[in-house]
Amino acid sequence: MNWIKILTQNRIPYYIYKLKREDFIILNKKNSNIIIILSGIIFITKVFPNKELLPIAILDKTNIFIKSNKERRTYYKIFALEEAYVLTFNASFLNKTYINHSININLLNKYKKTIDKYEAMNNIMSQKQIQNRILQLIFTICLQFGTVKNQKISIPFRLSNKNIAILTGTSEHTINKVIRRIYNKGIIKEKNNKIISINNIYYLNLK
């Protein structure tokens, strides 16, 4: 669906953000926003008053994110795992009488796909041991976004230790130690430009 064209036709104002890898934006606390990923891969975290971050989901152009205006004490950050274009608009415009209701149907279909991404993140965070949480994260990203060549699965973007720390809810210092241990065991490999790969996905387990 050409969201820019549809929103323009329905007189819904919108903003488009270009995010370079490692960039982030903060969503407005007051409004109910709908976020559509036009291209690239992003992840979203919820930020609490004590600055604690809770990873919500890793999303791509098949997904949307809906932020309610009821959460006054928390806000959300959108981080780019690779260069991304993100479109956002105020959800209140969908209640206007002149709006084509096909927009709501398409948003609902995208949201159904997004729910799976929430569940995947919950599975990651449910791992009690940090090493298992990291492996579950890498396994999930490989399944969702990985490229397969010669029985090898590679993540098509650089996954920094800083982002791994955010996505697993731990410190970067801890991630550095655990990642070294994982590499030494040969569970995962690292190619040029820090691209993570798995030579044989059947070797990736949580035991």
mmCIF file of C-alpha atoms in Angstrom:
data_model
loop_
_atom_site.group_PDB
_atom_site.id
_atom_site.type_symbol
_atom_site.label_atom_id
_atom_site.label_comp_id
_atom_site.label_asym_id
_atom_site.label_seq_id
_atom_site.Cartn_x
_atom_site.Cartn_y
_atom_site.Cartn_z
ATOM 1 C CA MET A 1 0.000 0.000 0.000
ATOM 2 C CA ASN A 2 1.326 3.447 -0.926
ATOM 3 C CA TRP A 3 0.840 5.085 2.445
ATOM 4 C CA ILE A 4 2.032 8.513 1.368
ATOM 5 C CA LYS A 5 -0.503 8.626 -1.458
ATOM 6 C CA ILE A 6 -3.358 7.288 0.685
ATOM 7 C CA LEU A 7 -2.710 9.654 3.590
ATOM 8 C CA THR A 8 -2.458 12.626 1.235
ATOM 9 C CA GLN A 9 -5.738 11.710 -0.474
ATOM 10 C CA ASN A 10 -7.436 11.473 2.923
ATOM 11 C CA ARG A 11 -5.967 14.775 4.118
ATOM 12 C CA ILE A 12 -4.097 13.154 6.993
ATOM 13 C CA PRO A 13 -0.916 15.054 7.912
ATOM 14 C CA TYR A 14 2.158 12.908 8.429
ATOM 15 C CA TYR A 15 5.891 13.099 9.050
ATOM 16 C CA ILE A 16 8.652 10.983 7.547
ATOM 17 C CA TYR A 17 11.924 10.428 9.390
ATOM 18 C CA LYS A 18 15.101 9.146 7.800
ATOM 19 C CA LEU A 19 17.154 7.202 10.328
ATOM 20 C CA LYS A 20 20.728 6.180 9.704
ATOM 21 C CA ARG A 21 21.992 3.039 11.404
ATOM 22 C CA GLU A 22 22.216 3.585 15.189
ATOM 23 C CA ASP A 23 20.018 6.739 14.982
ATOM 24 C CA PHE A 24 16.880 6.976 17.100
ATOM 25 C CA ILE A 25 13.801 9.166 17.531
ATOM 26 C CA ILE A 26 11.572 9.703 20.560
ATOM 27 C CA LEU A 27 7.825 9.529 20.075
ATOM 28 C CA ASN A 28 5.657 12.368 21.308
ATOM 29 C CA LYS A 29 4.310 11.558 24.774
ATOM 30 C CA LYS A 30 0.985 13.375 24.340
ATOM 31 C CA ASN A 31 -0.399 11.965 21.092
ATOM 32 C CA SER A 32 -1.635 8.573 19.961
ATOM 33 C CA ASN A 33 0.739 7.871 17.092
ATOM 34 C CA ILE A 34 0.685 5.266 14.362
ATOM 35 C CA ILE A 35 4.157 4.415 13.086
ATOM 36 C CA ILE A 36 4.600 2.768 9.698
ATOM 37 C CA ILE A 37 8.017 1.458 8.676
ATOM 38 C CA LEU A 38 8.420 2.350 5.001
ATOM 39 C CA SER A 39 11.809 0.648 4.649
ATOM 40 C CA GLY A 40 14.634 -0.734 6.760
ATOM 41 C CA ILE A 41 14.612 -2.500 10.131
ATOM 42 C CA ILE A 42 14.021 -0.795 13.466
ATOM 43 C CA PHE A 43 13.424 -1.790 17.060
ATOM 44 C CA ILE A 44 11.268 -0.089 19.650
ATOM 45 C CA THR A 45 11.871 0.273 23.373
ATOM 46 C CA LYS A 46 9.644 1.558 26.135
ATOM 47 C CA VAL A 47 11.346 4.026 28.484
ATOM 48 C CA PHE A 48 10.182 4.226 32.109
ATOM 49 C CA PRO A 49 10.550 7.215 34.462
ATOM 50 C CA ASN A 50 13.690 5.651 35.999
ATOM 51 C CA LYS A 51 15.189 5.497 32.451
ATOM 52 C CA GLU A 52 14.947 1.702 32.374
ATOM 53 C CA LEU A 53 14.465 0.395 28.821
ATOM 54 C CA LEU A 54 12.109 -2.441 27.927
ATOM 55 C CA PRO A 55 12.533 -3.843 24.373
ATOM 56 C CA ILE A 56 9.161 -4.149 22.643
ATOM 57 C CA ALA A 57 9.783 -5.551 19.165
ATOM 58 C CA ILE A 58 12.024 -5.615 16.111
ATOM 59 C CA LEU A 59 10.008 -4.423 13.110
ATOM 60 C CA ASP A 60 10.303 -3.999 9.350
ATOM 61 C CA LYS A 61 8.094 -2.664 6.539
ATOM 62 C CA THR A 62 5.499 -5.407 7.064
ATOM 63 C CA ASN A 63 4.688 -4.012 10.519
ATOM 64 C CA ILE A 64 3.236 -0.983 12.255
ATOM 65 C CA PHE A 65 3.415 0.318 15.809
ATOM 66 C CA ILE A 66 0.586 2.056 17.664
ATOM 67 C CA LYS A 67 1.400 4.294 20.613
ATOM 68 C CA SER A 68 -1.401 5.217 22.978
ATOM 69 C CA ASN A 69 -1.643 8.669 24.570
ATOM 70 C CA LYS A 70 -2.722 7.076 27.870
ATOM 71 C CA GLU A 71 0.834 6.285 28.923
ATOM 72 C CA ARG A 72 1.788 9.628 30.414
ATOM 73 C CA ARG A 73 4.772 8.517 32.497
ATOM 74 C CA THR A 74 6.491 6.456 29.821
ATOM 75 C CA TYR A 75 7.621 7.091 26.266
ATOM 76 C CA TYR A 76 9.061 5.145 23.357
ATOM 77 C CA LYS A 77 12.304 5.224 21.389
ATOM 78 C CA ILE A 78 12.669 3.956 17.836
ATOM 79 C CA PHE A 79 16.196 2.753 16.984
ATOM 80 C CA ALA A 80 17.425 1.962 13.453
ATOM 81 C CA LEU A 81 19.295 -1.310 12.983
ATOM 82 C CA GLU A 82 19.945 -0.261 9.377
ATOM 83 C CA GLU A 83 19.015 2.826 7.383
ATOM 84 C CA ALA A 84 15.245 3.206 7.665
ATOM 85 C CA TYR A 85 12.412 5.508 6.697
ATOM 86 C CA VAL A 86 9.629 5.797 9.262
ATOM 87 C CA LEU A 87 6.258 7.473 8.716
ATOM 88 C CA THR A 88 4.177 8.664 11.649
ATOM 89 C CA PHE A 89 0.787 10.332 11.979
ATOM 90 C CA ASN A 90 -1.738 11.112 14.696
ATOM 91 C CA ALA A 91 -4.235 8.270 15.132
ATOM 92 C CA SER A 92 -7.044 10.706 15.961
ATOM 93 C CA PHE A 93 -7.393 11.527 12.255
ATOM 94 C CA LEU A 94 -8.731 8.030 11.611
ATOM 95 C CA ASN A 95 -11.951 9.012 13.394
ATOM 96 C CA LYS A 96 -12.804 11.709 10.842
ATOM 97 C CA THR A 97 -15.970 11.026 8.835
ATOM 98 C CA TYR A 98 -14.290 11.628 5.469
ATOM 99 C CA ILE A 99 -11.594 8.973 6.003
ATOM 100 C CA ASN A 100 -11.615 5.962 3.660
ATOM 101 C CA HIS A 101 -12.134 2.964 5.931
ATOM 102 C CA SER A 102 -9.844 0.801 3.794
ATOM 103 C CA ILE A 103 -7.017 2.514 5.702
ATOM 104 C CA ASN A 104 -8.200 0.929 8.942
ATOM 105 C CA ILE A 105 -8.457 -2.487 7.291
ATOM 106 C CA ASN A 106 -4.897 -2.276 5.968
ATOM 107 C CA LEU A 107 -3.619 -1.065 9.332
ATOM 108 C CA LEU A 108 -5.362 -3.979 11.047
ATOM 109 C CA ASN A 109 -3.754 -6.473 8.660
ATOM 110 C CA LYS A 110 -0.319 -5.023 9.350
ATOM 111 C CA TYR A 111 -0.950 -5.017 13.084
ATOM 112 C CA LYS A 112 -1.793 -8.739 12.994
ATOM 113 C CA LYS A 113 1.674 -9.384 11.561
ATOM 114 C CA THR A 114 3.202 -7.127 14.211
ATOM 115 C CA ILE A 115 1.774 -9.188 17.074
ATOM 116 C CA ASP A 116 4.105 -12.053 16.112
ATOM 117 C CA LYS A 117 7.067 -9.698 16.563
ATOM 118 C CA TYR A 118 5.889 -8.825 20.082
ATOM 119 C CA GLU A 119 5.661 -12.513 20.932
ATOM 120 C CA ALA A 120 9.152 -13.119 19.553
ATOM 121 C CA MET A 121 10.557 -10.412 21.835
ATOM 122 C CA ASN A 122 8.694 -11.873 24.812
ATOM 123 C CA ASN A 123 10.327 -15.237 24.080
ATOM 124 C CA ILE A 124 13.744 -13.561 24.095
ATOM 125 C CA MET A 125 13.165 -11.787 27.398
ATOM 126 C CA SER A 126 11.743 -14.930 29.008
ATOM 127 C CA GLN A 127 15.191 -16.566 28.871
ATOM 128 C CA LYS A 128 16.654 -16.314 32.367
ATOM 129 C CA GLN A 129 20.317 -16.777 31.436
ATOM 130 C CA ILE A 130 21.919 -13.902 29.521
ATOM 131 C CA GLN A 131 23.725 -16.217 27.110
ATOM 132 C CA ASN A 132 20.472 -17.949 26.221
ATOM 133 C CA ARG A 133 18.786 -14.579 25.791
ATOM 134 C CA ILE A 134 21.501 -13.458 23.363
ATOM 135 C CA LEU A 135 21.300 -16.706 21.403
ATOM 136 C CA GLN A 136 17.511 -16.472 21.258
ATOM 137 C CA LEU A 137 17.833 -12.894 19.945
ATOM 138 C CA ILE A 138 20.299 -13.913 17.222
ATOM 139 C CA PHE A 139 18.213 -16.953 16.313
ATOM 140 C CA THR A 140 15.072 -14.810 16.046
ATOM 141 C CA ILE A 141 16.758 -12.168 13.884
ATOM 142 C CA CYS A 142 18.148 -14.886 11.617
ATOM 143 C CA LEU A 143 14.681 -16.366 11.149
ATOM 144 C CA GLN A 144 13.049 -12.993 10.490
ATOM 145 C CA PHE A 145 15.680 -11.206 8.421
ATOM 146 C CA GLY A 146 18.547 -13.619 7.718
ATOM 147 C CA THR A 147 19.900 -14.450 4.284
ATOM 148 C CA VAL A 148 20.733 -18.069 3.435
ATOM 149 C CA LYS A 149 23.660 -19.052 1.221
ATOM 150 C CA ASN A 150 25.515 -22.375 1.094
ATOM 151 C CA GLN A 151 23.744 -23.631 4.249
ATOM 152 C CA LYS A 152 24.940 -20.526 6.122
ATOM 153 C CA ILE A 153 22.560 -17.976 7.624
ATOM 154 C CA SER A 154 23.811 -14.390 7.954
ATOM 155 C CA ILE A 155 22.224 -11.326 9.507
ATOM 156 C CA PRO A 156 22.207 -8.728 6.698
ATOM 157 C CA PHE A 157 23.128 -5.808 8.950
ATOM 158 C CA ARG A 158 25.632 -5.113 11.706
ATOM 159 C CA LEU A 159 24.223 -5.957 15.121
ATOM 160 C CA SER A 160 26.301 -3.946 17.584
ATOM 161 C CA ASN A 161 26.925 -5.057 21.159
ATOM 162 C CA LYS A 162 25.221 -1.843 22.281
ATOM 163 C CA ASN A 163 22.006 -2.823 20.508
ATOM 164 C CA ILE A 164 22.273 -6.413 21.735
ATOM 165 C CA ALA A 165 22.476 -5.016 25.276
ATOM 166 C CA ILE A 166 19.325 -2.936 24.785
ATOM 167 C CA LEU A 167 17.440 -5.783 23.123
ATOM 168 C CA THR A 168 18.307 -8.246 25.897
ATOM 169 C CA GLY A 169 17.853 -5.855 28.806
ATOM 170 C CA THR A 170 21.398 -6.025 30.154
ATOM 171 C CA SER A 171 24.581 -3.957 30.260
ATOM 172 C CA GLU A 172 26.977 -3.555 27.359
ATOM 173 C CA HIS A 173 29.841 -4.691 29.614
ATOM 174 C CA THR A 174 28.062 -7.985 30.284
ATOM 175 C CA ILE A 175 27.293 -8.407 26.588
ATOM 176 C CA ASN A 176 30.964 -7.961 25.672
ATOM 177 C CA LYS A 177 31.979 -10.797 28.010
ATOM 178 C CA VAL A 178 29.203 -13.177 26.994
ATOM 179 C CA ILE A 179 29.670 -12.529 23.264
ATOM 180 C CA ARG A 180 33.377 -13.382 23.549
ATOM 181 C CA ARG A 181 32.458 -16.636 25.277
ATOM 182 C CA ILE A 182 29.924 -17.471 22.557
ATOM 183 C CA TYR A 183 32.468 -16.771 19.808
ATOM 184 C CA ASN A 184 35.100 -18.900 21.564
ATOM 185 C CA LYS A 185 32.667 -21.812 21.697
ATOM 186 C CA GLY A 186 32.051 -21.453 17.958
ATOM 187 C CA ILE A 187 28.287 -21.206 18.441
ATOM 188 C CA ILE A 188 28.129 -18.241 16.083
ATOM 189 C CA LYS A 189 30.654 -16.691 13.745
ATOM 190 C CA GLU A 190 31.516 -13.159 12.747
ATOM 191 C CA LYS A 191 32.292 -12.146 9.172
ATOM 192 C CA ASN A 192 33.585 -8.918 7.679
ATOM 193 C CA ASN A 193 32.162 -5.690 9.105
ATOM 194 C CA LYS A 194 30.963 -7.533 12.222
ATOM 195 C CA ILE A 195 28.177 -9.349 10.350
ATOM 196 C CA ILE A 196 27.003 -12.318 12.431
ATOM 197 C CA SER A 197 26.533 -15.671 10.733
ATOM 198 C CA ILE A 198 25.648 -19.221 11.703
ATOM 199 C CA ASN A 199 27.352 -21.943 9.694
ATOM 200 C CA ASN A 200 24.738 -24.528 10.586
ATOM 201 C CA ILE A 201 21.510 -23.425 12.240
ATOM 202 C CA TYR A 202 21.102 -26.842 13.900
ATOM 203 C CA TYR A 203 24.117 -26.024 16.060
ATOM 204 C CA LEU A 204 22.269 -23.085 17.556
ATOM 205 C CA ASN A 205 20.553 -24.271 20.710
ATOM 206 C CA LEU A 206 19.910 -23.005 24.187
ATOM 207 C CA LYS A 207 21.519 -25.816 26.133
#
